[in-house]
Amino acid sequence: MNYSEVEASILRLVTEATEDSARAFAERTVTRLVRPELLRAAEDELTEDARTALTTGCANVLMMSAAELHDLLVTIDGGILADDGLDTGVLTAVTALEHWKNYLEQNRRGELCELAVRSIEDIDHEVSASLDDFLATPEMAAEYARIRRLLAPGPVCSRPTSPADDPDPASEGTRTGPPRTVTESVTPTVTHLSPGP
């Protein structure tokens, strides 16, 4: 499958998912996208108050209200020190919090698509997938399978119920070389991947 086909498939899955499946997917995906290892560069890129807000939001993402997340995101946005864009890991976590907040506020399926794209981009940062054969790498194929499994119709209880049962594709790959940097704003609207280097 090429990237466009994967994207279309995810959109269809999100559209057809039951409310329970959509919620389960959102919770598992946002949790994956705010994992602590993504925040390593925050010390050099955010003020102390912004780092505290980001760490708090990531650690308590499923327990906080949309209003609480909004306040934290305002603090983060006002405490950015980097002039040339946030580190990829930090930006991934911040945008995941933003999409989760919006989902809590509006229950819009579009925010689930955004979370899926951010999750795919996170894997792409590890493996630089080919847009023409997007699922060629084991890591990307595993992430696509995870998305399909969580969004496919059926009772949530039939799906993995613990992190050990829901393997994280990001843990299967090894990051090599320095982290990429990005120049997007804290809440980018771009939903398409760019070709890998």
CSV table of N, CA and C in Angstrom, one decimal, residues 23 26-27 61-69 97-108 111-112:
chain,number,residue,atom,x,y,z
A,23,ARG,N,-13.0,5.7,21.2
A,23,ARG,CA,-12.4,6.1,22.4
A,23,ARG,C,-11.2,5.3,22.8
A,26,ALA,N,-8.3,6.4,20.7
A,26,ALA,CA,-7.8,7.7,21.1
A,26,ALA,C,-7.0,7.6,22.4
A,27,GLU,N,-7.5,6.8,23.3
A,27,GLU,CA,-6.7,6.7,24.6
A,27,GLU,C,-5.4,6.0,24.4
A,61,VAL,N,-2.5,12.5,31.1
A,61,VAL,CA,-3.3,12.9,29.9
A,61,VAL,C,-4.7,12.3,30.0
A,62,LEU,N,-4.9,11.1,30.5
A,62,LEU,CA,-6.2,10.4,30.5
A,62,LEU,C,-7.0,10.9,31.7
A,63,MET,N,-6.4,11.6,32.6
A,63,MET,CA,-7.2,12.0,33.9
A,63,MET,C,-7.5,13.5,33.9
A,64,MET,N,-7.1,14.2,32.9
A,64,MET,CA,-7.3,15.7,32.9
A,64,MET,C,-8.5,16.0,32.0
A,65,SER,N,-9.1,17.1,32.3
A,65,SER,CA,-10.3,17.6,31.5
A,65,SER,C,-9.7,18.4,30.3
A,66,ALA,N,-10.6,18.7,29.4
A,66,ALA,CA,-10.2,19.5,28.2
A,66,ALA,C,-9.8,20.9,28.7
A,67,ALA,N,-10.5,21.4,29.7
A,67,ALA,CA,-10.1,22.8,30.2
A,67,ALA,C,-8.7,22.8,30.8
A,68,GLU,N,-8.4,21.7,31.6
A,68,GLU,CA,-7.1,21.6,32.2
A,68,GLU,C,-6.0,21.5,31.2
A,69,LEU,N,-6.3,20.7,30.2
A,69,LEU,CA,-5.3,20.6,29.1
A,69,LEU,C,-5.1,21.9,28.3
A,97,LEU,N,-1.4,16.1,22.7
A,97,LEU,CA,-2.2,16.7,23.7
A,97,LEU,C,-3.3,17.6,23.1
A,98,GLU,N,-2.9,18.4,22.1
A,98,GLU,CA,-3.8,19.3,21.5
A,98,GLU,C,-5.0,18.5,20.8
A,99,HIS,N,-4.6,17.5,20.1
A,99,HIS,CA,-5.7,16.7,19.4
A,99,HIS,C,-6.6,16.0,20.4
A,100,TRP,N,-6.0,15.5,21.5
A,100,TRP,CA,-6.8,14.8,22.5
A,100,TRP,C,-7.7,15.8,23.2
A,101,LYS,N,-7.2,17.0,23.5
A,101,LYS,CA,-8.0,18.0,24.1
A,101,LYS,C,-9.2,18.4,23.2
A,102,ASN,N,-9.0,18.5,21.9
A,102,ASN,CA,-10.0,18.8,21.0
A,102,ASN,C,-11.0,17.7,20.9
A,103,TYR,N,-10.6,16.5,20.9
A,103,TYR,CA,-11.5,15.3,20.9
A,103,TYR,C,-12.4,15.3,22.1
A,104,LEU,N,-11.8,15.6,23.3
A,104,LEU,CA,-12.6,15.7,24.5
A,104,LEU,C,-13.7,16.8,24.4
A,105,GLU,N,-13.3,17.9,23.8
A,105,GLU,CA,-14.2,19.0,23.8
A,105,GLU,C,-15.3,18.8,22.8
A,106,GLN,N,-15.0,18.3,21.6
A,106,GLN,CA,-15.9,18.3,20.5
A,106,GLN,C,-16.3,16.9,20.0
A,107,ASN,N,-15.6,15.8,20.5
A,107,ASN,CA,-15.9,14.5,20.0
A,107,ASN,C,-15.9,14.4,18.5
A,108,ARG,N,-15.0,15.1,17.9
A,108,ARG,CA,-14.8,15.1,16.4
A,108,ARG,C,-13.9,13.9,16.0
A,111,GLU,N,-10.2,14.5,14.8
A,111,GLU,CA,-9.1,14.5,15.7
A,111,GLU,C,-8.5,13.1,15.9
A,112,LEU,N,-9.3,12.1,15.7
A,112,LEU,CA,-8.8,10.7,15.7
A,112,LEU,C,-7.9,10.5,14.5
